PDB file of C-alpha atoms in Angstrom:
ATOM      1  CA  UNK A 921      15.107 -17.408  63.736  1.00  0.00           C
ATOM      2  CA  UNK A 922      18.340 -18.752  60.947  1.00  0.00           C
ATOM      3  CA  UNK A 923      16.490 -20.480  59.361  1.00  0.00           C
ATOM      4  CA  UNK A 924      14.257 -18.333  58.635  1.00  0.00           C
ATOM      5  CA  UNK A 925      17.080 -16.178  58.117  1.00  0.00           C
ATOM      6  CA  UNK A 926      18.238 -18.356  55.447  1.00  0.00           C
ATOM      7  CA  UNK A 927      15.160 -19.882  54.446  1.00  0.00           C
ATOM      8  CA  UNK A 928      14.222 -16.216  52.960  1.00  0.00           C
ATOM      9  CA  UNK A 929      17.746 -15.913  51.518  1.00  0.00           C
ATOM     10  CA  UNK A 930      16.887 -18.981  49.235  1.00  0.00           C
ATOM     11  CA  UNK A 931      13.009 -18.026  48.499  1.00  0.00           C
ATOM     12  CA  UNK A 932      15.739 -14.760  47.443  1.00  0.00           C
ATOM     13  CA  UNK A 933      18.729 -16.247  45.676  1.00  0.00           C
ATOM     14  CA  UNK A 934      15.853 -18.282  43.607  1.00  0.00           C
ATOM     15  CA  UNK A 935      14.545 -15.589  42.257  1.00  0.00           C
ATOM     16  CA  UNK A 936      17.694 -14.113  41.066  1.00  0.00           C
ATOM     17  CA  UNK A 937      18.418 -17.306  39.498  1.00  0.00           C
ATOM     18  CA  UNK A 938      14.777 -17.054  37.601  1.00  0.00           C
ATOM     19  CA  UNK A 939      15.112 -13.352  36.232  1.00  0.00           C
ATOM     20  CA  UNK A 940      18.983 -14.133  35.348  1.00  0.00           C
ATOM     21  CA  UNK A 941      17.917 -17.456  33.350  1.00  0.00           C
ATOM     22  CA  UNK A 942      14.604 -15.234  31.826  1.00  0.00           C
ATOM     23  CA  UNK A 943      16.878 -12.525  30.382  1.00  0.00           C
ATOM     24  CA  UNK A 944      19.979 -14.737  29.435  1.00  0.00           C
ATOM     25  CA  UNK A 945      18.893 -15.955  25.683  1.00  0.00           C
ATOM     26  CA  UNK A 946      18.549 -11.757  25.296  1.00  0.00           C
ATOM     27  CA  UNK A 947      22.193 -11.581  26.902  1.00  0.00           C
ATOM     28  CA  UNK A 948      23.593 -13.381  25.110  1.00  0.00           C
ATOM     29  CA  UNK A 949      21.713 -12.165  21.780  1.00  0.00           C
ATOM     30  CA  UNK A 950      23.223  -8.388  22.462  1.00  0.00           C
ATOM     31  CA  UNK A 951      26.683  -9.116  23.150  1.00  0.00           C
ATOM     32  CA  UNK A 952      26.921 -11.978  20.502  1.00  0.00           C
ATOM     33  CA  UNK A 953      30.081 -11.224  18.591  1.00  0.00           C
ATOM     34  CA  UNK A 954      29.694 -13.297  16.176  1.00  0.00           C
ATOM     35  CA  UNK A 955      31.828 -11.977  13.317  1.00  0.00           C
ATOM     36  CA  UNK A 956      28.403 -13.326  10.979  1.00  0.00           C
ATOM     37  CA  UNK A 957      25.899 -10.988  12.706  1.00  0.00           C
ATOM     38  CA  UNK A 958      24.606  -8.459  10.918  1.00  0.00           C
ATOM     39  CA  UNK A 959      24.279  -5.005  11.312  1.00  0.00           C
ATOM     40  CA  UNK A 960      22.189  -2.785  10.559  1.00  0.00           C
ATOM     41  CA  UNK A 961      21.763   1.158  11.105  1.00  0.00           C
ATOM     42  CA  UNK A 962      19.069   3.303  10.545  1.00  0.00           C
ATOM     43  CA  UNK A 963      19.370   7.060   9.454  1.00  0.00           C
ATOM     44  CA  UNK A 964      16.537   9.602  10.169  1.00  0.00           C
ATOM     45  CA  UNK A 965      16.061  12.943   7.642  1.00  0.00           C
ATOM     46  CA  UNK A 966      18.280  13.976   4.774  1.00  0.00           C
ATOM     47  CA  UNK A 967      21.447  14.650   6.069  1.00  0.00           C
ATOM     48  CA  UNK A 968      22.204  11.113   8.071  1.00  0.00           C
ATOM     49  CA  UNK A 969      20.377   9.371   4.654  1.00  0.00           C
ATOM     50  CA  UNK A 970      23.456  11.274   2.783  1.00  0.00           C
ATOM     51  CA  UNK A 971      25.908   8.808   5.239  1.00  0.00           C
ATOM     52  CA  UNK A 972      24.230   5.904   3.107  1.00  0.00           C
ATOM     53  CA  UNK A 973      25.429   7.550  -0.415  1.00  0.00           C
ATOM     54  CA  UNK A 974      28.461   8.045   1.050  1.00  0.00           C
ATOM     55  CA  UNK A 975      28.735   4.200   2.535  1.00  0.00           C
ATOM     56  CA  UNK A 976      29.043   3.530  -0.830  1.00  0.00           C
ATOM     57  CA  UNK A 977      31.479   5.612  -2.260  1.00  0.00           C
ATOM     58  CA  UNK A 978      34.001   4.444   0.442  1.00  0.00           C
ATOM     59  CA  UNK A 979      33.003   0.320   0.396  1.00  0.00           C
ATOM     60  CA  UNK A 980      34.897  -0.398  -2.546  1.00  0.00           C
ATOM     61  CA  UNK A 981      31.795  -2.149  -3.883  1.00  0.00           C
ATOM     62  CA  UNK A 982      32.818  -1.628  -8.212  1.00  0.00           C
ATOM     63  CA  UNK A 983      28.537  -2.102  -8.708  1.00  0.00           C
ATOM     64  CA  UNK A 984      25.086  -0.786  -7.571  1.00  0.00           C
ATOM     65  CA  UNK A 985      22.492  -1.794  -8.283  1.00  0.00           C
ATOM     66  CA  UNK A 986      19.338  -0.033  -6.706  1.00  0.00           C
ATOM     67  CA  UNK A 987      15.488  -0.427  -7.354  1.00  0.00           C
ATOM     68  CA  UNK A 988      13.125   2.920  -7.321  1.00  0.00           C
ATOM     69  CA  UNK A 989      12.094   5.831  -8.418  1.00  0.00           C
ATOM     70  CA  UNK A 990      15.251   9.029  -9.275  1.00  0.00           C
ATOM     71  CA  UNK A 991      13.191  11.253  -7.828  1.00  0.00           C
ATOM     72  CA  UNK A 992      12.543   9.120  -4.531  1.00  0.00           C
ATOM     73  CA  UNK A 993      16.467   9.434  -4.377  1.00  0.00           C
ATOM     74  CA  UNK A 994      16.733  12.660  -5.492  1.00  0.00           C
ATOM     75  CA  UNK A 995      13.927  13.916  -2.520  1.00  0.00           C
ATOM     76  CA  UNK A 996      15.685  12.576  -0.255  1.00  0.00           C
ATOM     77  CA  UNK A 997      19.670  13.433  -0.167  1.00  0.00           C
ATOM     78  CA  UNK A 998      19.031  16.639  -2.299  1.00  0.00           C
ATOM     79  CA  UNK A 999      19.430  17.393  -5.908  1.00  0.00           C
ATOM     80  CA  UNK A1000      22.446  19.683  -5.408  1.00  0.00           C
ATOM     81  CA  UNK A1001      24.239  16.748  -3.553  1.00  0.00           C
ATOM     82  CA  UNK A1002      23.189  13.515  -5.486  1.00  0.00           C
ATOM     83  CA  UNK A1003      24.873  15.199  -8.716  1.00  0.00           C
ATOM     84  CA  UNK A1004      27.618  15.849  -7.234  1.00  0.00           C
ATOM     85  CA  UNK A1005      27.778  12.342  -5.238  1.00  0.00           C
ATOM     86  CA  UNK A1006      27.076  10.933  -8.989  1.00  0.00           C
ATOM     87  CA  UNK A1007      30.593  12.660 -10.437  1.00  0.00           C
ATOM     88  CA  UNK A1008      32.440  11.120  -7.454  1.00  0.00           C
ATOM     89  CA  UNK A1009      30.923   7.156  -8.383  1.00  0.00           C
ATOM     90  CA  UNK A1010      31.659   7.976 -11.410  1.00  0.00           C
ATOM     91  CA  UNK A1011      35.139   8.767 -10.856  1.00  0.00           C
ATOM     92  CA  UNK A1012      35.794   5.936  -8.372  1.00  0.00           C
ATOM     93  CA  UNK A1013      34.255   3.445 -11.630  1.00  0.00           C
ATOM     94  CA  UNK A1014      31.366   2.601  -9.489  1.00  0.00           C
ATOM     95  CA  UNK A1015      28.462   1.310 -11.770  1.00  0.00           C
ATOM     96  CA  UNK A1016      24.720   1.636 -10.977  1.00  0.00           C
ATOM     97  CA  UNK A1017      22.335  -0.861 -12.511  1.00  0.00           C
ATOM     98  CA  UNK A1018      18.249   0.926 -11.393  1.00  0.00           C
ATOM     99  CA  UNK A1019      14.964  -1.002 -12.506  1.00  0.00           C
ATOM    100  CA  UNK A1020      12.942   1.883 -12.827  1.00  0.00           C
ATOM    101  CA  UNK A1021       9.353   2.468 -13.069  1.00  0.00           C
ATOM    102  CA  UNK A1022       8.226   3.480 -16.409  1.00  0.00           C
ATOM    103  CA  UNK A1023       7.852   7.132 -15.016  1.00  0.00           C
ATOM    104  CA  UNK A1024      11.048   7.743 -14.689  1.00  0.00           C
ATOM    105  CA  UNK A1025      11.013   7.630 -18.941  1.00  0.00           C
ATOM    106  CA  UNK A1026       9.612  11.081 -18.765  1.00  0.00           C
ATOM    107  CA  UNK A1027      12.548  12.662 -16.574  1.00  0.00           C
ATOM    108  CA  UNK A1028      14.664  14.264 -19.027  1.00  0.00           C
ATOM    109  CA  UNK A1029      17.882  15.333 -17.228  1.00  0.00           C
ATOM    110  CA  UNK A1030      20.685  13.904 -18.447  1.00  0.00           C
ATOM    111  CA  UNK A1031      22.255  13.302 -14.932  1.00  0.00           C
ATOM    112  CA  UNK A1032      19.923  10.320 -14.346  1.00  0.00           C
ATOM    113  CA  UNK A1033      19.952   9.145 -18.549  1.00  0.00           C
ATOM    114  CA  UNK A1034      21.319   6.094 -18.976  1.00  0.00           C
ATOM    115  CA  UNK A1035      25.612   6.113 -19.955  1.00  0.00           C
ATOM    116  CA  UNK A1036      27.794   4.422 -20.369  1.00  0.00           C
ATOM    117  CA  UNK A1037      30.889   7.668 -19.353  1.00  0.00           C
ATOM    118  CA  UNK A1038      28.126   7.865 -16.355  1.00  0.00           C
ATOM    119  CA  UNK A1039      28.319   4.258 -15.803  1.00  0.00           C
ATOM    120  CA  UNK A1040      24.408   4.037 -15.571  1.00  0.00           C
ATOM    121  CA  UNK A1041      22.930   0.922 -17.023  1.00  0.00           C
ATOM    122  CA  UNK A1042      18.901   2.013 -16.558  1.00  0.00           C
ATOM    123  CA  UNK A1043      16.372  -1.036 -17.032  1.00  0.00           C
ATOM    124  CA  UNK A1044      12.080  -0.017 -16.724  1.00  0.00           C
ATOM    125  CA  UNK A1045       9.928  -2.645 -15.044  1.00  0.00           C
ATOM    126  CA  UNK A1046       7.537  -3.788 -16.930  1.00  0.00           C
ATOM    127  CA  UNK A1047       4.417  -1.938 -15.708  1.00  0.00           C
ATOM    128  CA  UNK A1048       2.470  -1.619 -12.719  1.00  0.00           C
ATOM    129  CA  UNK A1049       5.834  -1.648 -10.928  1.00  0.00           C
ATOM    130  CA  UNK A1050       5.946   0.530  -8.066  1.00  0.00           C
ATOM    131  CA  UNK A1051       8.162   1.256  -5.609  1.00  0.00           C
ATOM    132  CA  UNK A1052       8.264   4.654  -3.732  1.00  0.00           C
ATOM    133  CA  UNK A1053      11.352   3.348  -1.506  1.00  0.00           C
ATOM    134  CA  UNK A1054      14.060   2.313  -2.147  1.00  0.00           C
ATOM    135  CA  UNK A1055      16.313  -0.854  -2.333  1.00  0.00           C
ATOM    136  CA  UNK A1056      20.317  -0.004  -2.897  1.00  0.00           C
ATOM    137  CA  UNK A1057      22.473  -3.510  -3.183  1.00  0.00           C
ATOM    138  CA  UNK A1058      26.552  -2.906  -2.891  1.00  0.00           C
ATOM    139  CA  UNK A1059      29.029  -5.682  -1.711  1.00  0.00           C
ATOM    140  CA  UNK A1060      27.686  -7.144   1.515  1.00  0.00           C
ATOM    141  CA  UNK A1061      24.996  -4.177   2.437  1.00  0.00           C
ATOM    142  CA  UNK A1062      21.347  -3.316   1.390  1.00  0.00           C
ATOM    143  CA  UNK A1063      20.178  -0.038   1.468  1.00  0.00           C
ATOM    144  CA  UNK A1064      16.469   0.756   2.282  1.00  0.00           C
ATOM    145  CA  UNK A1065      15.794   4.568   1.613  1.00  0.00           C
ATOM    146  CA  UNK A1066      12.167   5.577   1.447  1.00  0.00           C
ATOM    147  CA  UNK A1067      10.396   8.464  -0.069  1.00  0.00           C
ATOM    148  CA  UNK A1068      10.447  12.195   1.527  1.00  0.00           C
ATOM    149  CA  UNK A1069       7.228  11.802   2.910  1.00  0.00           C
ATOM    150  CA  UNK A1070       9.172   8.935   5.867  1.00  0.00           C
ATOM    151  CA  UNK A1071      12.302  10.240   5.630  1.00  0.00           C
ATOM    152  CA  UNK A1072      14.961   7.178   6.899  1.00  0.00           C
ATOM    153  CA  UNK A1073      17.008   4.524   5.317  1.00  0.00           C
ATOM    154  CA  UNK A1074      18.462   1.721   7.228  1.00  0.00           C
ATOM    155  CA  UNK A1075      21.674  -0.119   5.825  1.00  0.00           C
ATOM    156  CA  UNK A1076      22.022  -3.539   6.689  1.00  0.00           C
ATOM    157  CA  UNK A1077      25.690  -5.310   6.639  1.00  0.00           C
ATOM    158  CA  UNK A1078      24.537  -8.911   5.749  1.00  0.00           C
ATOM    159  CA  UNK A1079      26.254 -11.468   3.375  1.00  0.00           C
ATOM    160  CA  UNK A1080      22.819 -13.425   3.245  1.00  0.00           C
ATOM    161  CA  UNK A1081      20.725 -10.469   2.242  1.00  0.00           C
ATOM    162  CA  UNK A1082      22.734  -8.685  -0.160  1.00  0.00           C
ATOM    163  CA  UNK A1083      22.664 -12.348  -2.009  1.00  0.00           C
ATOM    164  CA  UNK A1084      19.268 -12.513  -1.322  1.00  0.00           C
ATOM    165  CA  UNK A1085      18.858  -9.201  -3.472  1.00  0.00           C
ATOM    166  CA  UNK A1086      21.448  -9.708  -5.950  1.00  0.00           C
ATOM    167  CA  UNK A1087      19.600 -12.686  -7.154  1.00  0.00           C
ATOM    168  CA  UNK A1088      15.844 -10.990  -6.813  1.00  0.00           C
ATOM    169  CA  UNK A1089      17.810  -7.876  -8.501  1.00  0.00           C
ATOM    170  CA  UNK A1090      18.198  -9.890 -11.519  1.00  0.00           C
ATOM    171  CA  UNK A1091      15.140 -11.788 -11.824  1.00  0.00           C
ATOM    172  CA  UNK A1092      13.510  -8.360 -11.658  1.00  0.00           C
ATOM    173  CA  UNK A1093      15.968  -7.347 -14.486  1.00  0.00           C
ATOM    174  CA  UNK A1094      15.414 -10.411 -16.798  1.00  0.00           C
ATOM    175  CA  UNK A1095      11.641  -9.149 -16.665  1.00  0.00           C
ATOM    176  CA  UNK A1096      12.062  -6.090 -17.585  1.00  0.00           C
ATOM    177  CA  UNK A1097      14.344  -7.546 -20.525  1.00  0.00           C
ATOM    178  CA  UNK A1098      11.019  -9.325 -21.405  1.00  0.00           C
ATOM    179  CA  UNK A1099       8.479  -6.505 -22.488  1.00  0.00           C
TER     180      UNK A1099
END
């Protein structure tokens, strides 16, 4: 009787050990406290997406690079909120450099035009450039803001991703100057 009990316990322990070994990589990944681990935050709806813009203001960044349509941003956070946010950005001395589709040239709103006083430089992308979602790069962070149809935002804090997309942005900006 005792050998049977020991045998059953041994089998149970082996099953537990096998299970723990199978989940160990995921546990290590989830609870790793690596200082270089990217941080990803997800935002749904207009109120939450505004938190991304507030983060730009409090991040200490002196410049934001972004691609996309101003209409997408306006719809994502609200026109009145965006105009107030732009004033705060200017007051904090944060420069805004954007690459927009040619269709944005038709926007007559003075709040969205190129202006030294507004610390805003606008590049218009070559014909065929589409960007229904926005990409905003600032400091070590990259934000993605969808159109109002999907209504979400993602903020990734990652030096590697930020550096990669800054390089991508500057190459795209050069192609804007060649047209």
